[in-house]
Structure formats: C-alpha cells, structure tokens
Amino acid sequence: DAELSNTDKGYVMRNLLIATAASAVALQAQIPVANAADDCCLRIAPYAWVAGVDGQIKARGEDIDFNLDFSDIVDKVEFGGAVLVDLNKGHWVSYLDLSYADLGADASTARGSKVDVSISAPFVTLATGWRFDISEHSTVDVLAGVRYLGIETEVEEKNVRTTHSEANNYDTLLVLRPRVPLSKHWHLDTTLSAGAGDSDLVWEAYPQLIYECCGWDFRVGYRSMNYEWESGNGDEFEMSFQGPVVGPGRMTVDTSK
C-alpha cells in the first residue's frame, strides 16, 4: 500500500478524534446519572483544547525560534481537541486522555531568515494509581503512567528548502491530581505530571475549574504540555503546547452491586 502523506495522516487523526468525540457525546446521553456516594464511577469528557505552541529547534547547525500565542490561535490552529475517560473503583483511579493539535507558526532562524513551521501532534496519556483523602472533601490522586507523542514537524524556508522531521516518543510519568471543592457544585481539579523516556523531559500543568450537577459537569481550564528531546541525527527540540480548555462531561456509576 502507498504510504500516507503528512496531510493524509493529519486528516486521518483529525477524523478519528472527531468520531471519538462524537461517540463520547452520544454515549453521554445514554448513561445514567451518577450518585456521588457510589464507589465506582465512569466519567467521559470530550473537550476543546485551543493550543498554541512556542519553542526552539536546533537542526543542521541552525537555531529556529517560533511562537504561536493566544492572539494568533484563531488564524493558525487548524484543529485541536481531546477526549478524557476517567474511571475509579473505590480509591483505585485510572484515566485515558486522547489529544490532538494541528497548527502552524511563523518563525525565524538565527541568521534572520523567515520560515514557516507546521506541527501535527497527537498525545495519548494512560495512567493508573490511588486516590488519597486529604480532608473530608478534598482528595489527591497519585498515579504512574505513560504518554505517547507522535509529532511531525515541517520547517519551510520559501524558495530555499523544506526540512521534515518525525518523532514517536514514549515517556513514563508520575502524575498528581489534587481536587479541592470550592462550593456545593464547583471544584478545582489540577493535573500535574512529569517524566522522561524517549524525551529528555516532559511535564504538564493543567488546572481546571469544574461545575458539577445532576451527573453532568462543565469545565474550563488551561493546559500546558512541555517537551524536550533530541532526535537520532542530533537535532534538538524544545516545545511548549499551551492554551485554554473548555468542554462538558458526563458521569455514571455502577449500580449493579
């Protein structure tokens, strides 16, 4: 079979995530309302992650700096989204997060040349661990996990050259997720993670303000995902994906016991 082009791969990943998110929304409408007193809980939350990117690439003896901040996101982000599946059984907690960002940024080299940087990046995070009670209503999850980053980067210097690079990084993580209630329906959830493996360093900070009522929730937050790694040919990459998060969630419980 012919190998998929970078554009085709982007369409496949984009359509897969859209289909997953649509399925999650449909499933949300079918599952029963949760009772907070139950020990087993499944939460499904598709959300939009409007991620910008800034970083540095050191390739073939050149330093390339690029930035796509929040004011540029509407024009430059081609697609960004995610689905979170969260499961707990008593104090045992696991979660799966599927995220994808497809974006571009203007950049400049150390010698002053202007280049265009295109980045396609799926993220898959899977973690499991234990939920500790730190007060009557506050908890903290301590988890171990793994994160996959499959990133494609293209640097185009018009009428000069185009450089393409790919990386498939698997990194082990330590994850902390404190949860602090603010009122009857509002609480603050934060995900903090750090690790390494194929990457020299990967870390995440992800605070969310969540409104929860009648088995549904709605979240707004800000997610920052940061990577440092070196490719097999000696090229060095530093990237920070960050931006606002917004989306609904649906919670169900095991009522069969």
Tab-separated table of C-alpha atoms in Angstrom:
chain	number	residue	atom	x	y	z
A	1	ASP	CA	0.000	0.000	0.000
A	2	ALA	CA	1.130	3.551	-0.667
A	3	GLU	CA	2.402	5.431	2.354
A	4	LEU	CA	0.076	8.162	3.591
A	5	SER	CA	1.234	11.740	3.046
A	6	ASN	CA	1.574	14.076	6.041
A	7	THR	CA	-1.661	15.794	5.017
A	8	ASP	CA	-3.491	12.463	4.780
A	9	LYS	CA	-2.173	11.429	8.201
A	10	GLY	CA	-3.470	14.693	9.635
A	11	TYR	CA	-6.915	14.104	8.130
A	12	VAL	CA	-6.992	10.538	9.481
A	13	MET	CA	-6.050	11.635	13.027
A	14	ARG	CA	-8.446	14.570	12.905
A	15	ASN	CA	-11.385	12.482	11.694
A	16	LEU	CA	-10.607	9.744	14.220
A	17	LEU	CA	-10.676	12.208	17.105
A	18	ILE	CA	-13.853	13.856	15.815
A	19	ALA	CA	-15.511	10.442	15.574
A	20	THR	CA	-14.317	9.561	19.081
A	21	ALA	CA	-15.616	12.828	20.497
A	22	ALA	CA	-18.961	12.391	18.715
A	23	SER	CA	-19.255	8.874	20.089
A	24	ALA	CA	-18.452	10.163	23.566
A	25	VAL	CA	-21.185	12.804	23.299
A	26	ALA	CA	-23.683	10.177	22.141
A	27	LEU	CA	-22.662	7.875	24.979
A	28	GLN	CA	-23.047	10.713	27.487
A	29	ALA	CA	-26.713	10.983	26.610
A	30	GLN	CA	-27.276	7.283	27.315
A	31	ILE	CA	-25.545	6.721	30.638
A	32	PRO	CA	-27.411	7.137	33.932
A	33	VAL	CA	-26.917	9.962	36.373
A	34	ALA	CA	-24.173	9.405	38.928
A	35	ASN	CA	-24.613	9.193	42.653
A	36	ALA	CA	-21.592	10.628	44.435
A	37	ALA	CA	-21.954	8.069	47.211
A	38	ASP	CA	-21.216	5.140	44.884
A	39	ASP	CA	-17.757	3.623	44.781
A	40	CYS	CA	-17.449	3.019	41.044
A	41	CYS	CA	-17.582	5.930	38.645
A	42	LEU	CA	-17.002	6.416	34.906
A	43	ARG	CA	-16.603	9.939	33.514
A	44	ILE	CA	-16.456	10.801	29.794
A	45	ALA	CA	-15.474	14.345	28.817
A	46	PRO	CA	-14.820	15.486	25.240
A	47	TYR	CA	-13.262	18.938	25.256
A	48	ALA	CA	-11.687	21.558	23.028
A	49	TRP	CA	-8.029	22.362	23.644
A	50	VAL	CA	-7.134	25.538	21.728
A	51	ALA	CA	-3.385	25.021	21.905
A	52	GLY	CA	-0.725	27.422	20.768
A	53	VAL	CA	2.933	26.469	20.608
A	54	ASP	CA	6.290	28.080	21.187
A	55	GLY	CA	9.728	26.563	21.148
A	56	GLN	CA	13.099	26.140	19.546
A	57	ILE	CA	14.532	23.698	17.019
A	58	LYS	CA	18.263	23.207	16.595
A	59	ALA	CA	18.713	21.425	13.265
A	60	ARG	CA	21.610	21.224	10.815
A	61	GLY	CA	23.558	23.858	12.701
A	62	GLU	CA	20.714	26.389	12.780
A	63	ASP	CA	18.569	27.652	15.644
A	64	ILE	CA	14.901	28.211	14.758
A	65	ASP	CA	12.677	30.047	17.245
A	66	PHE	CA	8.908	30.077	16.817
A	67	ASN	CA	5.837	31.248	18.713
A	68	LEU	CA	2.097	30.984	18.286
A	69	ASP	CA	0.440	32.810	21.170
A	70	PHE	CA	-3.224	33.126	22.086
A	71	SER	CA	-3.839	36.140	19.822
A	72	ASP	CA	-2.759	34.057	16.794
A	73	ILE	CA	-4.696	30.894	17.646
A	74	VAL	CA	-7.862	31.647	15.665
A	75	ASP	CA	-5.868	32.180	12.467
A	76	LYS	CA	-3.219	29.491	12.852
A	77	VAL	CA	-4.753	26.475	14.602
A	78	GLU	CA	-6.188	24.055	12.058
A	79	PHE	CA	-7.587	21.630	14.624
A	80	GLY	CA	-7.337	20.926	18.351
A	81	GLY	CA	-9.405	18.640	20.542
A	82	ALA	CA	-9.380	15.882	23.118
A	83	VAL	CA	-11.389	13.230	24.945
A	84	LEU	CA	-10.909	12.262	28.598
A	85	VAL	CA	-12.115	8.934	30.025
A	86	ASP	CA	-11.795	8.704	33.798
A	87	LEU	CA	-12.602	5.579	35.848
A	88	ASN	CA	-12.395	4.964	39.578
A	89	LYS	CA	-13.290	1.898	41.665
A	90	GLY	CA	-13.260	2.980	45.262
A	91	HIS	CA	-9.804	4.515	45.769
A	92	TRP	CA	-8.372	2.946	42.607
A	93	VAL	CA	-8.214	5.536	39.790
A	94	SER	CA	-7.333	5.309	36.091
A	95	TYR	CA	-7.661	7.679	33.167
A	96	LEU	CA	-7.102	7.849	29.420
A	97	ASP	CA	-6.613	11.167	27.619
A	98	LEU	CA	-6.537	11.422	23.804
A	99	SER	CA	-5.460	14.828	22.464
A	100	TYR	CA	-4.528	16.190	19.058
A	101	ALA	CA	-3.162	19.526	17.834
A	102	ASP	CA	-2.567	20.593	14.238
A	103	LEU	CA	-1.130	24.067	13.883
A	104	GLY	CA	1.400	26.365	12.262
A	105	ALA	CA	3.620	29.213	13.387
A	106	ASP	CA	5.845	31.894	11.914
A	107	ALA	CA	9.498	31.516	12.848
A	108	SER	CA	12.931	32.975	12.281
A	109	THR	CA	16.394	31.463	12.138
A	110	ALA	CA	19.486	32.702	13.945
A	111	ARG	CA	20.670	34.277	10.661
A	112	GLY	CA	17.407	36.228	10.344
A	113	SER	CA	15.604	34.179	7.695
A	114	LYS	CA	11.818	33.844	7.964
A	115	VAL	CA	10.385	30.315	7.910
A	116	ASP	CA	7.018	28.622	8.384
A	117	VAL	CA	6.741	25.828	10.964
A	118	SER	CA	3.899	23.276	10.727
A	119	ILE	CA	3.306	20.853	13.595
A	120	SER	CA	0.961	17.863	13.865
A	121	ALA	CA	0.941	16.226	17.292
A	122	PRO	CA	-1.287	13.509	18.788
A	123	PHE	CA	-0.878	12.865	22.521
A	124	VAL	CA	-2.077	9.713	24.298
A	125	THR	CA	-1.841	9.502	28.100
A	126	LEU	CA	-2.734	6.424	30.173
A	127	ALA	CA	-2.244	6.372	33.946
A	128	THR	CA	-3.441	4.445	36.999
A	129	GLY	CA	-2.982	4.858	40.731
A	130	TRP	CA	-4.566	5.538	44.115
A	131	ARG	CA	-6.848	8.277	45.456
A	132	PHE	CA	-5.910	9.596	48.895
A	133	ASP	CA	-8.277	11.546	51.147
A	134	ILE	CA	-6.522	14.663	52.424
A	135	SER	CA	-9.574	16.163	54.159
A	136	GLU	CA	-13.291	15.446	54.442
A	137	HIS	CA	-13.947	16.548	50.848
A	138	SER	CA	-10.513	17.049	49.254
A	139	THR	CA	-8.505	14.290	47.576
A	140	VAL	CA	-5.271	13.807	45.669
A	141	ASP	CA	-4.659	11.095	43.063
A	142	VAL	CA	-1.138	9.688	42.817
A	143	LEU	CA	-0.654	7.812	39.552
A	144	ALA	CA	2.002	6.242	37.350
A	145	GLY	CA	1.539	6.224	33.605
A	146	VAL	CA	2.872	6.543	30.102
A	147	ARG	CA	2.428	9.228	27.444
A	148	TYR	CA	2.872	8.825	23.703
A	149	LEU	CA	3.729	11.767	21.456
A	150	GLY	CA	3.707	11.207	17.692
A	151	ILE	CA	4.861	14.518	16.285
A	152	GLU	CA	5.552	15.642	12.724
A	153	THR	CA	7.374	18.940	12.184
A	154	GLU	CA	7.921	20.690	8.881
A	155	VAL	CA	10.089	23.790	8.514
A	156	GLU	CA	9.754	25.617	5.189
A	157	GLU	CA	12.119	28.363	4.118
A	158	LYS	CA	10.454	29.637	0.961
A	159	ASN	CA	12.419	29.158	-2.251
A	160	VAL	CA	15.292	27.646	-0.256
A	161	ARG	CA	14.460	24.306	1.392
A	162	THR	CA	11.928	22.333	3.411
A	163	THR	CA	13.007	20.203	6.380
A	164	HIS	CA	10.776	17.449	7.732
A	165	SER	CA	11.194	15.519	10.986
A	166	GLU	CA	9.175	12.926	12.884
A	167	ALA	CA	9.329	11.587	16.442
A	168	ASN	CA	7.460	8.833	18.267
A	169	ASN	CA	8.207	9.359	21.944
A	170	TYR	CA	7.091	7.084	24.774
A	171	ASP	CA	7.646	8.540	28.246
A	172	THR	CA	6.851	7.260	31.726
A	173	LEU	CA	5.101	9.715	34.040
A	174	LEU	CA	4.394	10.489	37.665
A	175	VAL	CA	1.007	12.198	37.900
A	176	LEU	CA	-0.591	14.147	40.771
A	177	ARG	CA	-4.243	15.216	40.593
A	178	PRO	CA	-5.435	17.236	43.605
A	179	ARG	CA	-9.156	18.014	43.811
A	180	VAL	CA	-10.360	20.875	46.031
A	181	PRO	CA	-14.060	21.734	46.494
A	182	LEU	CA	-14.938	25.425	46.277
A	183	SER	CA	-18.685	25.152	46.907
A	184	LYS	CA	-21.509	22.640	46.555
A	185	HIS	CA	-21.185	22.433	42.762
A	186	TRP	CA	-17.798	23.989	41.999
A	187	HIS	CA	-14.372	22.438	42.479
A	188	LEU	CA	-10.818	22.916	41.289
A	189	ASP	CA	-9.084	19.946	39.633
A	190	THR	CA	-5.410	20.173	38.735
A	191	THR	CA	-3.271	17.669	36.840
A	192	LEU	CA	0.493	17.868	37.337
A	193	SER	CA	2.778	15.390	35.598
A	194	ALA	CA	6.464	14.958	34.857
A	195	GLY	CA	8.546	12.224	33.303
A	196	ALA	CA	11.094	11.131	30.726
A	197	GLY	CA	11.946	8.277	28.400
A	198	ASP	CA	12.383	8.891	24.707
A	199	SER	CA	12.099	12.565	25.692
A	200	ASP	CA	14.733	14.142	27.901
A	201	LEU	CA	11.933	15.813	29.857
A	202	VAL	CA	8.157	16.090	29.594
A	203	TRP	CA	5.961	17.949	32.087
A	204	GLU	CA	2.396	19.200	32.286
A	205	ALA	CA	0.390	21.697	34.325
A	206	TYR	CA	-3.381	21.569	33.819
A	207	PRO	CA	-5.727	23.411	36.242
A	208	GLN	CA	-9.489	23.150	35.616
A	209	LEU	CA	-12.464	24.844	37.208
A	210	ILE	CA	-15.386	22.387	37.077
A	211	TYR	CA	-19.100	22.879	37.689
A	212	GLU	CA	-20.809	19.582	38.540
A	213	CYS	CA	-24.544	18.897	38.922
A	214	CYS	CA	-27.021	16.088	38.214
A	215	GLY	CA	-24.436	13.756	36.700
A	216	TRP	CA	-23.112	16.383	34.284
A	217	ASP	CA	-20.150	18.690	34.522
A	218	PHE	CA	-18.716	21.604	32.575
A	219	ARG	CA	-15.033	22.501	32.708
A	220	VAL	CA	-12.877	25.484	31.799
A	221	GLY	CA	-9.139	25.449	32.290
A	222	TYR	CA	-5.682	25.988	30.876
A	223	ARG	CA	-3.329	23.219	29.783
A	224	SER	CA	0.423	23.482	29.301
A	225	MET	CA	2.332	20.483	27.866
A	226	ASN	CA	6.112	20.812	27.594
A	227	TYR	CA	8.712	18.653	25.839
A	228	GLU	CA	12.469	18.488	25.385
A	229	TRP	CA	14.074	15.778	23.220
A	230	GLU	CA	16.899	15.039	20.805
A	231	SER	CA	16.448	13.116	17.566
A	232	GLY	CA	18.662	10.309	16.369
A	233	ASN	CA	20.545	12.630	13.996
A	234	GLY	CA	21.369	15.108	16.763
A	235	ASP	CA	18.622	17.692	16.135
A	236	GLU	CA	17.283	19.219	19.372
A	237	PHE	CA	13.674	20.188	20.065
A	238	GLU	CA	12.040	22.233	22.833
A	239	MET	CA	8.275	22.761	22.546
A	240	SER	CA	5.527	24.053	24.781
A	241	PHE	CA	1.894	23.418	23.779
A	242	GLN	CA	-0.476	25.566	25.811
A	243	GLY	CA	-3.924	27.074	25.642
A	244	PRO	CA	-7.441	27.189	27.112
A	245	VAL	CA	-9.666	24.129	27.593
A	246	VAL	CA	-13.461	24.007	27.575
A	247	GLY	CA	-15.950	21.145	27.411
A	248	PRO	CA	-18.772	19.104	29.025
A	249	GLY	CA	-18.607	15.815	30.882
A	250	ARG	CA	-20.982	13.034	31.897
A	251	MET	CA	-20.617	10.726	34.908
A	252	THR	CA	-22.149	7.321	35.549
A	253	VAL	CA	-21.841	4.791	38.354
A	254	ASP	CA	-22.031	1.041	38.746
A	255	THR	CA	-25.473	0.327	40.196
A	256	SER	CA	-25.282	-3.451	39.832
A	257	LYS	CA	-23.756	-4.150	43.265
